[in-house]
mmCIF file of C-alpha atoms in Angstrom:
data_model
loop_
_atom_site.group_PDB
_atom_site.id
_atom_site.type_symbol
_atom_site.label_atom_id
_atom_site.label_comp_id
_atom_site.label_asym_id
_atom_site.label_seq_id
_atom_site.Cartn_x
_atom_site.Cartn_y
_atom_site.Cartn_z
ATOM 1 C CA MET N 178 8.427 -63.397 -13.867
ATOM 2 C CA ASN N 179 5.582 -65.313 -11.406
ATOM 3 C CA LEU N 180 6.267 -68.948 -11.527
ATOM 4 C CA GLY N 181 3.438 -69.539 -9.223
ATOM 5 C CA ASN N 182 1.206 -67.510 -12.032
ATOM 6 C CA LYS N 183 2.585 -69.464 -14.931
ATOM 7 C CA ILE N 184 1.715 -72.641 -13.461
ATOM 8 C CA ARG N 185 -1.629 -72.107 -12.632
ATOM 9 C CA GLU N 186 -1.996 -70.663 -16.026
ATOM 10 C CA LEU N 187 -0.822 -73.640 -17.450
ATOM 11 C CA ARG N 188 -2.977 -76.267 -15.575
ATOM 12 C CA ARG N 189 -6.403 -73.908 -16.274
ATOM 13 C CA ALA N 190 -5.085 -74.380 -19.608
ATOM 14 C CA ARG N 191 -4.670 -78.343 -19.266
ATOM 15 C CA ASN N 192 -8.476 -78.391 -17.612
ATOM 16 C CA LEU N 193 -5.939 -79.940 -14.473
ATOM 17 C CA THR N 194 -7.837 -79.569 -10.451
ATOM 18 C CA GLN N 195 -4.337 -79.003 -8.219
ATOM 19 C CA GLU N 196 -5.398 -82.266 -7.262
ATOM 20 C CA GLN N 197 -4.652 -83.545 -10.223
ATOM 21 C CA LEU N 198 -1.151 -81.841 -10.928
ATOM 22 C CA ALA N 199 0.238 -83.029 -7.189
ATOM 23 C CA ALA N 200 -1.208 -86.270 -8.311
ATOM 24 C CA SER N 201 1.204 -86.331 -11.442
ATOM 25 C CA LEU N 202 4.004 -84.924 -9.358
ATOM 26 C CA ASN N 203 3.459 -87.439 -6.753
ATOM 27 C CA ILE N 204 3.779 -83.762 -4.256
ATOM 28 C CA SER N 205 0.769 -83.239 -2.341
ATOM 29 C CA PRO N 206 -2.351 -80.996 -3.435
ATOM 30 C CA GLN N 207 -1.225 -77.906 -0.542
ATOM 31 C CA ALA N 208 2.277 -77.946 -2.307
ATOM 32 C CA VAL N 209 0.750 -76.887 -4.852
ATOM 33 C CA SER N 210 -1.568 -74.166 -3.511
ATOM 34 C CA LYS N 211 1.488 -73.153 -1.980
ATOM 35 C CA TRP N 212 3.182 -72.222 -5.492
ATOM 36 C CA GLU N 213 0.432 -70.931 -7.133
ATOM 37 C CA MET N 214 0.296 -68.427 -4.446
ATOM 38 C CA GLY N 215 3.515 -67.303 -4.333
ATOM 39 C CA ALA N 216 4.036 -68.639 -1.087
ATOM 40 C CA SER N 217 7.096 -70.877 -2.119
ATOM 41 C CA TYR N 218 9.134 -72.625 -5.074
ATOM 42 C CA PRO N 219 8.940 -75.855 -6.734
ATOM 43 C CA ASP N 220 12.517 -77.652 -6.248
ATOM 44 C CA MET N 221 14.686 -76.925 -8.651
ATOM 45 C CA THR N 222 14.939 -80.098 -9.952
ATOM 46 C CA MET N 223 10.859 -80.414 -10.086
ATOM 47 C CA ILE N 224 11.194 -77.656 -13.004
ATOM 48 C CA PRO N 225 11.885 -80.103 -15.768
ATOM 49 C CA THR N 226 9.670 -82.335 -15.035
ATOM 50 C CA ILE N 227 7.118 -80.026 -14.605
ATOM 51 C CA ALA N 228 8.141 -78.276 -18.550
ATOM 52 C CA GLY N 229 8.015 -81.584 -19.161
ATOM 53 C CA LEU N 230 3.805 -82.839 -18.147
ATOM 54 C CA PHE N 231 2.923 -79.103 -19.735
ATOM 55 C CA LYS N 232 4.862 -79.300 -22.753
ATOM 56 C CA VAL N 233 6.597 -76.119 -22.269
ATOM 57 C CA SER N 234 10.103 -74.912 -22.719
ATOM 58 C CA LEU N 235 11.806 -74.014 -19.610
ATOM 59 C CA ASP N 236 11.279 -70.189 -20.578
ATOM 60 C CA GLU N 237 8.075 -70.480 -21.111
ATOM 61 C CA LEU N 238 7.367 -71.877 -17.938
ATOM 62 C CA PHE N 239 9.280 -68.808 -16.748
ATOM 63 C CA ASP N 240 7.229 -66.966 -18.689
ATOM 64 C CA PHE N 241 10.672 -65.444 -20.164
ATOM 65 C CA ASP N 242 10.794 -63.613 -23.135
ATOM 66 C CA ILE N 243 13.688 -61.533 -24.070
ATOM 67 C CA ARG N 244 11.503 -59.315 -26.575
ATOM 68 C CA ASN N 245 9.352 -58.370 -24.013
ATOM 69 C CA ILE N 246 12.191 -57.731 -21.350
ATOM 70 C CA ASP N 247 13.843 -56.262 -23.985
ATOM 71 C CA LYS N 248 10.909 -53.743 -24.652
ATOM 72 C CA GLU N 249 9.924 -53.142 -21.170
ATOM 73 C CA ILE N 250 13.765 -51.895 -20.199
ATOM 74 C CA GLU N 251 13.397 -49.927 -23.036
ATOM 75 C CA ASP N 252 9.773 -48.232 -22.559
ATOM 76 C CA ILE N 253 11.702 -47.119 -18.660
ATOM 77 C CA ARG N 254 14.854 -45.588 -20.672
ATOM 78 C CA LEU N 255 12.261 -43.762 -22.529
ATOM 79 C CA GLU N 256 9.930 -42.554 -19.056
ATOM 80 C CA TYR N 257 13.157 -41.742 -17.633
ATOM 81 C CA ASN N 258 14.782 -39.901 -20.204
ATOM 82 C CA LYS N 259 11.475 -37.296 -19.774
ATOM 83 C CA TYR N 260 13.374 -35.861 -16.752
ATOM 84 C CA PHE N 261 16.681 -36.157 -17.318
ATOM 85 C CA TRP N 262 17.303 -32.765 -17.771
ATOM 86 C CA ASN N 263 15.317 -31.372 -15.570
ATOM 87 C CA ASN N 264 14.253 -33.536 -12.499
ATOM 88 C CA PHE N 265 16.848 -35.943 -10.986
ATOM 89 C CA GLU N 266 15.372 -37.389 -8.523
ATOM 90 C CA LYS N 267 12.360 -38.356 -11.075
ATOM 91 C CA ALA N 268 14.403 -39.973 -13.476
ATOM 92 C CA GLU N 269 16.864 -41.370 -10.337
ATOM 93 C CA GLN N 270 13.603 -43.264 -9.047
ATOM 94 C CA VAL N 271 12.248 -44.157 -12.437
ATOM 95 C CA LEU N 272 16.036 -46.081 -13.057
ATOM 96 C CA ILE N 273 15.703 -47.635 -9.038
ATOM 97 C CA ASP N 274 12.541 -49.102 -9.631
ATOM 98 C CA GLY N 275 13.286 -50.515 -13.249
ATOM 99 C CA LEU N 276 16.179 -51.626 -11.660
ATOM 100 C CA LYS N 277 13.783 -53.354 -8.959
ATOM 101 C CA ILE N 278 12.837 -55.366 -11.379
ATOM 102 C CA TYR N 279 15.706 -56.170 -13.520
ATOM 103 C CA PRO N 280 17.986 -55.597 -10.725
ATOM 104 C CA ALA N 281 20.780 -57.392 -13.907
ATOM 105 C CA SER N 282 19.878 -55.464 -16.117
ATOM 106 C CA ILE N 283 23.136 -52.993 -17.899
ATOM 107 C CA GLN N 284 21.254 -50.881 -19.937
ATOM 108 C CA LEU N 285 20.079 -49.437 -16.548
ATOM 109 C CA LYS N 286 22.761 -50.017 -14.669
ATOM 110 C CA ALA N 287 24.605 -48.110 -17.357
ATOM 111 C CA GLU N 288 21.833 -45.180 -17.415
ATOM 112 C CA LEU N 289 21.692 -44.785 -13.709
ATOM 113 C CA PHE N 290 25.297 -43.702 -14.106
ATOM 114 C CA GLU N 291 25.272 -41.166 -16.888
ATOM 115 C CA LEU N 292 22.385 -39.577 -14.781
ATOM 116 C CA TYR N 293 24.610 -39.014 -11.570
ATOM 117 C CA ALA N 294 27.658 -37.950 -13.647
ATOM 118 C CA TYR N 295 25.802 -35.136 -15.222
ATOM 119 C CA ASN N 296 24.137 -33.930 -11.959
ATOM 120 C CA LEU N 297 27.895 -34.155 -9.978
ATOM 121 C CA ASP N 298 27.557 -30.586 -8.639
ATOM 122 C CA ARG N 299 24.858 -32.187 -6.264
ATOM 123 C CA GLY N 300 27.935 -33.225 -4.052
ATOM 124 C CA ASP N 301 30.428 -35.753 -2.915
ATOM 125 C CA GLU N 302 27.103 -38.251 -2.234
ATOM 126 C CA VAL N 303 26.237 -38.062 -5.659
ATOM 127 C CA ILE N 304 30.468 -38.511 -7.138
ATOM 128 C CA ASN N 305 30.454 -41.375 -4.889
ATOM 129 C CA LYS N 306 27.487 -43.204 -5.926
ATOM 130 C CA ALA N 307 28.744 -42.813 -8.919
ATOM 131 C CA PHE N 308 32.297 -44.397 -8.600
ATOM 132 C CA GLU N 309 30.955 -46.919 -7.385
ATOM 133 C CA LEU N 310 28.083 -47.892 -9.571
ATOM 134 C CA GLY N 311 30.299 -47.214 -12.938
ATOM 135 C CA SER N 312 33.066 -49.826 -10.941
ATOM 136 C CA HIS N 313 30.804 -51.821 -10.937
ATOM 137 C CA ILE N 314 29.647 -51.451 -14.868
ATOM 138 C CA ILE N 315 33.144 -51.821 -16.040
ATOM 139 C CA SER N 316 33.565 -55.487 -14.361
ATOM 140 C CA VAL N 317 30.322 -56.843 -15.033
ATOM 141 C CA SER N 318 29.574 -56.106 -18.167
ATOM 142 C CA GLN N 319 29.750 -57.764 -21.149
ATOM 143 C CA ASP N 320 28.282 -54.842 -23.692
ATOM 144 C CA VAL N 321 30.846 -53.579 -25.226
ATOM 145 C CA PHE N 322 28.083 -50.581 -26.213
ATOM 146 C CA CYS N 323 27.740 -49.893 -22.643
ATOM 147 C CA THR N 324 31.564 -50.742 -21.412
ATOM 148 C CA CYS N 325 32.939 -47.635 -23.849
ATOM 149 C CA ARG N 326 29.438 -45.891 -22.644
ATOM 150 C CA THR N 327 30.179 -46.405 -18.670
ATOM 151 C CA LYS N 328 34.103 -45.620 -19.088
ATOM 152 C CA SER N 329 33.395 -41.958 -21.464
ATOM 153 C CA ASN N 330 30.783 -40.418 -18.249
ATOM 154 C CA LEU N 331 33.676 -41.822 -15.501
ATOM 155 C CA ILE N 332 36.075 -39.216 -17.649
ATOM 156 C CA HIS N 333 34.062 -36.924 -18.198
ATOM 157 C CA ILE N 334 33.290 -37.048 -13.717
ATOM 158 C CA TYR N 335 37.478 -37.279 -13.442
ATOM 159 C CA THR N 336 36.970 -33.797 -15.849
ATOM 160 C CA TYR N 337 34.673 -31.849 -13.389
ATOM 161 C CA LEU N 338 36.530 -32.777 -10.471
ATOM 162 C CA GLU N 339 39.374 -31.331 -12.438
ATOM 163 C CA GLN N 340 37.536 -28.064 -13.763
ATOM 164 C CA GLU N 341 35.714 -27.420 -10.237
ATOM 165 C CA ARG N 342 37.796 -29.037 -7.298
ATOM 166 C CA GLY N 343 41.070 -28.390 -8.969
ATOM 167 C CA GLN N 344 42.072 -32.555 -8.682
ATOM 168 C CA ASP N 345 44.404 -33.787 -11.447
ATOM 169 C CA HIS N 346 42.779 -37.272 -13.114
ATOM 170 C CA TYR N 347 45.023 -36.822 -16.265
ATOM 171 C CA ASP N 348 46.458 -40.464 -16.073
ATOM 172 C CA GLU N 349 43.227 -41.631 -14.641
ATOM 173 C CA ILE N 350 41.552 -40.337 -17.677
ATOM 174 C CA LYS N 351 44.604 -41.036 -20.475
ATOM 175 C CA SER N 352 44.317 -45.015 -19.086
ATOM 176 C CA ILE N 353 40.759 -45.071 -19.657
ATOM 177 C CA ILE N 354 41.117 -44.653 -23.088
ATOM 178 C CA GLU N 355 43.492 -46.453 -23.912
ATOM 179 C CA THR N 356 41.077 -48.782 -22.875
ATOM 180 C CA LEU N 357 38.686 -48.540 -25.437
ATOM 181 C CA PRO N 358 38.811 -50.291 -29.289
ATOM 182 C CA TYR N 359 39.289 -48.028 -31.971
ATOM 183 C CA MET N 360 36.386 -47.598 -33.824
ATOM 184 C CA TYR N 361 35.631 -46.215 -36.822
ATOM 185 C CA PRO N 362 31.459 -45.747 -36.638
ATOM 186 C CA TYR N 363 30.374 -46.175 -40.234
ATOM 187 C CA MET N 364 32.603 -49.924 -39.979
ATOM 188 C CA LEU N 365 30.035 -50.508 -37.036
ATOM 189 C CA GLN N 366 26.973 -52.722 -38.998
ATOM 190 C CA ASP N 367 24.406 -52.359 -36.231
ATOM 191 C CA LYS N 368 20.581 -52.487 -36.259
ATOM 192 C CA MET N 369 19.995 -49.122 -36.280
ATOM 193 C CA ARG N 370 22.209 -48.414 -39.267
ATOM 194 C CA LEU N 371 21.073 -51.494 -41.795
ATOM 195 C CA SER N 372 17.397 -51.120 -40.730
ATOM 196 C CA ALA N 373 17.335 -47.557 -41.871
ATOM 197 C CA SER N 374 18.811 -48.948 -45.411
ATOM 198 C CA TYR N 375 15.948 -51.961 -45.856
ATOM 199 C CA ILE N 376 12.938 -51.783 -43.534
ATOM 200 C CA LYS N 377 10.301 -50.690 -44.704
ATOM 201 C CA GLY N 378 7.653 -48.424 -43.296
ATOM 202 C CA GLU N 379 7.319 -46.816 -40.459
ATOM 203 C CA GLU N 380 9.901 -48.857 -38.452
ATOM 204 C CA GLY N 381 12.122 -48.309 -40.800
ATOM 205 C CA MET N 382 11.317 -44.039 -41.122
ATOM 206 C CA LYS N 383 11.828 -44.195 -36.968
ATOM 207 C CA GLU N 384 15.194 -46.017 -37.090
ATOM 208 C CA ALA N 385 16.783 -43.501 -40.053
ATOM 209 C CA VAL N 386 15.292 -40.685 -38.185
ATOM 210 C CA ASP N 387 16.817 -41.893 -34.961
ATOM 211 C CA LEU N 388 20.033 -42.022 -36.900
ATOM 212 C CA LYS N 389 19.912 -39.103 -38.204
ATOM 213 C CA ASN N 390 19.613 -37.205 -35.252
ATOM 214 C CA ILE N 391 22.328 -39.303 -33.757
ATOM 215 C CA GLU N 392 24.449 -38.554 -36.644
ATOM 216 C CA TRP N 393 23.888 -35.127 -36.402
ATOM 217 C CA GLN N 394 24.886 -34.998 -33.106
ATOM 218 C CA GLU N 395 28.031 -36.529 -33.542
ATOM 219 C CA PHE N 396 28.410 -34.096 -36.195
ATOM 220 C CA PHE N 397 27.844 -31.007 -34.179
ATOM 221 C CA ILE N 398 29.703 -31.988 -31.169
ATOM 222 C CA ALA N 399 32.973 -32.724 -33.303
ATOM 223 C CA CYS N 400 33.007 -29.505 -34.656
ATOM 224 C CA ALA N 401 33.199 -27.107 -31.444
ATOM 225 C CA GLN N 402 35.690 -30.447 -30.344
ATOM 226 C CA VAL N 403 38.239 -29.216 -32.572
ATOM 227 C CA GLY N 404 37.300 -25.937 -31.718
ATOM 228 C CA ASN N 405 38.397 -26.376 -28.632
ATOM 229 C CA ARG N 406 41.950 -28.111 -29.397
ATOM 230 C CA TYR N 407 43.208 -25.092 -31.961
ATOM 231 C CA PHE N 408 42.106 -23.184 -29.044
ATOM 232 C CA GLU N 409 43.948 -24.608 -26.429
ATOM 233 C CA MET N 410 46.628 -24.458 -28.945
ATOM 234 C CA GLU N 411 45.698 -20.376 -29.139
ATOM 235 C CA ASP N 412 44.875 -20.536 -32.557
ATOM 236 C CA TYR N 413 41.644 -18.644 -31.952
ATOM 237 C CA GLU N 414 40.612 -18.349 -35.799
ATOM 238 C CA ASN N 415 40.585 -21.595 -36.634
ATOM 239 C CA ALA N 416 39.048 -22.470 -33.218
ATOM 240 C CA MET N 417 36.087 -19.851 -34.230
ATOM 241 C CA ILE N 418 35.490 -21.229 -37.413
ATOM 242 C CA SER N 419 34.943 -24.871 -36.190
ATOM 243 C CA PHE N 420 32.760 -23.282 -33.243
ATOM 244 C CA LYS N 421 30.621 -21.524 -35.911
ATOM 245 C CA GLU N 422 30.219 -24.842 -37.759
ATOM 246 C CA SER N 423 29.104 -26.579 -34.429
ATOM 247 C CA VAL N 424 26.334 -23.555 -34.782
ATOM 248 C CA ASP N 425 25.802 -23.863 -38.296
ATOM 249 C CA VAL N 426 24.934 -27.887 -37.741
ATOM 250 C CA ILE N 427 22.995 -27.122 -34.946
ATOM 251 C CA GLU N 428 20.615 -24.672 -36.366
ATOM 252 C CA ARG N 429 20.600 -26.180 -39.693
ATOM 253 C CA PHE N 430 19.056 -29.113 -37.972
ATOM 254 C CA MET N 431 16.270 -27.411 -36.131
ATOM 255 C CA TYR N 432 12.753 -27.632 -35.690
ATOM 256 C CA PRO N 433 11.957 -23.919 -37.316
ATOM 257 C CA ASP N 434 7.913 -24.659 -36.270
ATOM 258 C CA LYS N 435 8.913 -25.013 -32.994
ATOM 259 C CA GLU N 436 10.511 -23.356 -29.834
ATOM 260 C CA GLY N 437 12.231 -23.679 -27.007
ATOM 261 C CA CYS N 438 14.410 -26.499 -26.153
ATOM 262 C CA ASN N 439 11.370 -28.645 -28.271
ATOM 263 C CA ALA N 440 12.641 -26.592 -30.991
ATOM 264 C CA TYR N 441 15.797 -29.785 -31.386
ATOM 265 C CA PRO N 442 15.749 -32.982 -32.233
ATOM 266 C CA ILE N 443 17.821 -33.935 -29.028
ATOM 267 C CA GLY N 444 16.839 -33.078 -25.954
ATOM 268 C CA GLY N 445 19.270 -30.632 -23.669
ATOM 269 C CA THR N 446 20.638 -29.495 -26.809
ATOM 270 C CA HIS N 447 20.453 -25.997 -26.573
ATOM 271 C CA ALA N 448 22.978 -25.726 -23.548
ATOM 272 C CA ASN N 449 25.199 -26.508 -26.639
ATOM 273 C CA HIS N 450 24.351 -24.551 -28.598
ATOM 274 C CA ALA N 451 24.390 -21.612 -26.521
ATOM 275 C CA ILE N 452 27.640 -22.038 -24.554
ATOM 276 C CA THR N 453 29.219 -22.614 -28.777
ATOM 277 C CA ILE N 454 27.819 -19.094 -29.161
ATOM 278 C CA LEU N 455 29.599 -18.347 -25.787
ATOM 279 C CA ASP N 456 32.875 -19.856 -26.897
ATOM 280 C CA ILE N 457 32.906 -18.308 -30.336
ATOM 281 C CA ALA N 458 32.302 -14.815 -28.184
ATOM 282 C CA THR N 459 35.537 -16.141 -25.907
ATOM 283 C CA CYS N 460 37.780 -16.381 -29.722
ATOM 284 C CA LEU N 461 36.278 -12.626 -30.354
ATOM 285 C CA PHE N 462 37.786 -11.106 -27.090
ATOM 286 C CA ARG N 463 41.023 -12.817 -27.131
ATOM 287 C CA LEU N 464 41.454 -11.446 -30.492
ATOM 288 C CA GLY N 465 40.283 -8.373 -29.847
ATOM 289 C CA ARG N 466 37.575 -7.837 -32.011
ATOM 290 C CA THR N 467 34.349 -6.229 -29.323
ATOM 291 C CA ASP N 468 32.026 -5.269 -31.308
ATOM 292 C CA GLU N 469 29.975 -8.060 -31.545
ATOM 293 C CA LEU N 470 30.545 -9.656 -28.139
ATOM 294 C CA ASP N 471 27.239 -7.866 -26.535
ATOM 295 C CA GLU N 472 25.194 -9.288 -29.160
ATOM 296 C CA LEU N 473 26.480 -13.119 -29.436
ATOM 297 C CA ILE N 474 26.608 -12.890 -25.198
ATOM 298 C CA ASP N 475 22.461 -11.513 -25.308
ATOM 299 C CA ARG N 476 21.677 -14.554 -27.474
ATOM 300 C CA ALA N 477 23.506 -17.152 -25.939
ATOM 301 C CA LYS N 478 21.452 -15.877 -22.680
ATOM 302 C CA HIS N 479 18.296 -15.730 -24.840
ATOM 303 C CA ILE N 480 19.037 -19.318 -26.645
ATOM 304 C CA TYR N 481 19.169 -20.773 -22.952
ATOM 305 C CA PHE N 482 17.133 -19.540 -20.634
ATOM 306 C CA ASP N 483 13.838 -19.309 -22.882
ATOM 307 C CA ALA N 484 14.310 -22.634 -23.359
ATOM 308 C CA TYR N 485 11.928 -24.256 -20.952
ATOM 309 C CA GLU N 486 9.267 -20.558 -21.335
ATOM 310 C CA HIS N 487 7.214 -23.117 -23.322
ATOM 311 C CA THR N 488 7.616 -26.494 -21.387
ATOM 312 C CA GLU N 489 6.177 -27.082 -18.159
ATOM 313 C CA LEU N 490 8.888 -27.465 -15.028
ATOM 314 C CA ARG N 491 7.995 -28.986 -11.603
ATOM 315 C CA ASP N 492 10.168 -26.988 -9.841
ATOM 316 C CA TYR N 493 10.555 -23.523 -12.592
ATOM 317 C CA ASN N 494 12.550 -22.134 -9.760
ATOM 318 C CA LYS N 495 14.749 -24.437 -8.584
ATOM 319 C CA THR N 496 15.169 -25.528 -12.702
ATOM 320 C CA MET N 497 15.918 -21.752 -13.952
ATOM 321 C CA ARG N 498 18.957 -21.197 -10.611
ATOM 322 C CA GLU N 499 20.599 -24.202 -11.541
ATOM 323 C CA MET N 500 21.127 -23.108 -15.468
ATOM 324 C CA ILE N 501 22.163 -19.677 -13.734
ATOM 325 C CA ASP N 502 24.501 -21.446 -12.156
ATOM 326 C CA TYR N 503 25.717 -23.487 -14.659
ATOM 327 C CA PHE N 504 25.365 -20.634 -17.123
ATOM 328 C CA THR N 505 27.513 -18.077 -14.646
ATOM 329 C CA GLY N 506 29.949 -20.221 -14.343
ATOM 330 C CA GLU N 507 30.508 -21.871 -18.637
ATOM 331 C CA TYR N 508 30.547 -17.381 -18.614
ATOM 332 C CA ASN N 509 33.576 -16.726 -15.914
ATOM 333 C CA LYS N 510 34.885 -20.169 -16.450
ATOM 334 C CA LYS N 511 35.438 -18.467 -20.587
ATOM 335 C CA LYS N 512 36.928 -15.242 -18.977
ATOM 336 C CA LEU N 513 34.144 -13.426 -20.459
ATOM 337 C CA ASN N 514 33.925 -11.523 -16.993
ATOM 338 C CA GLU N 515 36.962 -9.767 -17.646
ATOM 339 C CA TYR N 516 35.563 -7.760 -20.519
ATOM 340 C CA LYS N 517 31.942 -7.797 -18.587
ATOM 341 C CA PRO N 518 30.404 -8.641 -16.098
ATOM 342 C CA LEU N 519 27.060 -10.911 -16.970
ATOM 343 C CA ASP N 520 24.422 -9.481 -16.277
ATOM 344 C CA LEU N 521 20.653 -11.507 -15.461
ATOM 345 C CA SER N 522 19.082 -9.329 -14.505
ATOM 346 C CA GLU N 523 15.733 -10.140 -16.665
ATOM 347 C CA ILE N 524 16.572 -13.686 -16.172
ATOM 348 C CA GLU N 525 16.086 -12.557 -11.867
ATOM 349 C CA LYS N 526 12.931 -10.536 -12.818
ATOM 350 C CA ARG N 527 11.445 -13.646 -14.923
ATOM 351 C CA ILE N 528 12.316 -16.266 -11.969
ATOM 352 C CA ALA N 529 10.228 -13.726 -9.584
ATOM 353 C CA GLU N 530 7.874 -13.470 -11.675
ATOM 354 C CA LYS N 531 6.838 -16.422 -11.955
ATOM 355 C CA SER N 532 7.560 -17.239 -8.283
ATOM 356 C CA ASN N 533 4.409 -14.416 -7.559
#
C-alpha cells in the first residue's frame, strides 16, 4: 500500500492540481507534494476528510483489496513451494521477503514455521527459530487451520528431538494434542469441498483435483499410521498389511506418463513411498522371512534416489548427500542394517560422475 500514490491517482482522476487539493483541505501545497512523494503521510484525523473529498471508502483510499492481498499471498506460497524440498535457503528467503510486504500474514508465518520444522537437521539455530516462531503463531493466530497445523509441526519438532537427541517430550506432545479440536473432515464444509461439488468449469475442476490429491495423501498416511501402531504392538503381520495398503494407494494415483518426483501428485511423496517399502521389509525381517528383502530394499533405493534424476537441481551434490543421510538414518533406525549393511555404492558413483 502506498497512500501517496493513491492520493496522486485520485487527484489526477478528478483533474485537480496539488494547489487545488491543498486549498480544499486547508493545508499547504508542499504538504500534498510530500504525501505524493512518500516523504510524509497525512495526519490520521485528516484521512476521513480526504476519503470524503474523493468520494471513496477508506479501503479504496488505502488501496486495500483483500482479494488481491489473498492472491498475492497465495502467489508467494506457490513460489515458495517450488523450493521446499530442494533449496532451503531460497524457500526461506521467498517467505521472509513475503513477510516484509505482509508482516501480519499468519499463512506465510505458518509456511515458514513448517519449513523450519522439516529442516531441523540444520542445527540449533533452525530449531530455536522454529520454537520462537511457533510460539508466536499460536499466541496470535485466530485461524484454526494455521493454529492446528502449527501445533502439528510443533509435535513433529518434539518427535525429532526424541528420536535424534534422546530427549523425552511425550508429555509436551500429549498436552498439545489435548488442545486440538476433535474434527471430522467430512463435516467441515470448506471452500475446496463445496467448490469441487458446485463450481463449474476450470475453477471447479481445479478444486476437485486438489481435493482428490489431498484426500489421497491423507489416505496413504492413515494406512501407514495404522501400520505404525500395529508395529509398536509387535503385530508384524497386520503392520505389513497396512504398509502394503499405503504403498498401493500411493501407486494407484501416480502419473504413469511421468518419472521421478514428477510422477507424484504431491511433491515429496517419493520419500513416503520409499520409506514405507522399507517398513514392509522391516516387518518381513522381524518375521524371519528374508527371501524378498533384497528386492524390497533395492526398490526403495531406486524410488528414493531416482526421484530427482529428471529434475534440475541447483546443487545436485548437496541434495543427494542430504538424501543419503536421511535414507541411511531410516534404514538403520528400522534395524535393517542387522540384516545387511546398506550398500549405496551405486549412488555414490552416480554423484561422482555428475560432479565431474
